[in-house]
Amino acid sequence: ELEKVTRERDATVFSTRRERDDLETKFHEATDRAANLEESHHRLRDELREWRDELAAKDDLLRRLRAEVAQAEERAADADRSRSRSSRDADRRVDEAENVCAARLA
């Protein structure tokens, strides 16, 4: 009877130790996963911050390029207006010269 009780006790102790070891292993694995997740979280947050900075820089570049395009378009429009005035002035001078020639010939 004593041997039977001793065997049962030993089996229970062994089983309990195995369960404790399993729980400790699971605890350490969970702790490692938590540390890895925290590290991943920090890395992803840093990447997000870098992407935001890159996006802000690209937005700034786009604003500057749009402003440059608007200025270039305005300069082109000014040049077109100036060419039109010059062309009209040249046409007027040609007309005046033709009239002077016609008056001399008449």
XYZ file of C-alpha atoms in Angstrom:
106
model
C 0.000 0.000 0.000
C 2.812 2.384 0.914
C 4.577 1.652 -2.372
C 1.409 2.378 -4.285
C 0.929 5.706 -2.504
C 4.596 6.525 -3.016
C 4.382 5.755 -6.734
C 1.243 7.884 -7.061
C 2.896 10.704 -5.154
C 6.026 10.451 -7.303
C 3.902 10.424 -10.452
C 1.979 13.470 -9.215
C 5.217 15.294 -8.331
C 6.706 14.428 -11.711
C 3.536 15.525 -13.517
C 3.354 18.737 -11.502
C 7.023 19.523 -12.212
C 6.488 18.853 -15.909
C 3.436 21.127 -15.920
C 5.434 23.810 -14.070
C 8.297 23.480 -16.565
C 5.827 23.700 -19.449
C 4.255 26.810 -17.923
C 7.671 28.397 -17.367
C 8.607 27.649 -20.977
C 5.329 29.161 -22.205
C 5.890 32.192 -19.972
C 9.399 32.740 -21.390
C 8.121 32.273 -24.944
C 5.334 34.779 -24.306
C 7.822 37.203 -22.769
C 10.089 36.849 -25.815
C 7.147 37.391 -28.175
C 6.103 40.472 -26.216
C 9.639 41.874 -26.436
C 9.734 41.149 -30.180
C 6.352 42.814 -30.657
C 7.495 45.869 -28.735
C 10.658 46.045 -30.844
C 8.576 45.706 -34.013
C 6.241 48.418 -32.780
C 9.146 50.828 -32.241
C 10.669 49.971 -35.619
C 7.335 50.459 -37.407
C 6.751 53.741 -35.590
C 10.199 54.931 -36.708
C 9.470 53.862 -40.300
C 6.151 55.690 -40.196
C 7.902 58.826 -38.940
C 10.421 58.552 -41.814
C 7.607 58.111 -44.350
C 5.800 61.147 -42.941
C 9.001 63.185 -43.226
C 9.521 61.999 -46.816
C 5.911 62.811 -47.670
C 6.231 66.287 -46.159
C 9.429 66.890 -48.166
C 7.747 65.700 -51.366
C 4.706 67.879 -50.668
C 7.025 70.854 -50.178
C 8.844 70.056 -53.429
C 5.532 69.744 -55.258
C 4.380 73.135 -53.932
C 7.651 74.737 -55.032
C 7.458 73.131 -58.483
C 3.858 74.273 -58.920
C 4.900 77.815 -57.980
C 7.761 77.660 -60.498
C 5.389 76.411 -63.211
C 2.933 79.225 -62.440
C 5.758 81.776 -62.680
C 6.991 80.274 -65.942
C 3.459 80.349 -67.376
C 3.098 84.001 -66.344
C 6.444 84.877 -67.958
C 5.373 83.045 -71.123
C 2.070 84.932 -71.184
C 3.943 88.236 -70.686
C 6.297 87.323 -73.540
C 3.338 86.448 -75.782
C 1.670 89.793 -75.009
C 4.944 91.608 -75.673
C 5.405 89.787 -79.009
C 1.836 90.657 -79.977
C 2.444 94.347 -79.225
C 5.719 94.273 -81.142
C 4.051 92.547 -84.062
C 1.212 95.089 -84.103
C 3.749 97.941 -83.889
C 5.725 96.456 -86.778
C 2.549 96.037 -88.849
C 1.602 99.637 -88.115
C 5.066 100.883 -89.169
C 4.866 98.851 -92.390
C 1.439 100.333 -93.102
C 2.778 103.832 -92.452
C 5.754 103.241 -94.751
C 3.460 101.887 -97.472
C 1.257 104.950 -97.114
C 4.286 107.244 -97.338
C 5.468 105.392 -100.473
C 2.003 105.509 -101.990
C 1.743 109.244 -101.259
C 5.118 109.875 -102.905
C 4.128 107.884 -105.956
C 0.856 109.709 -106.325
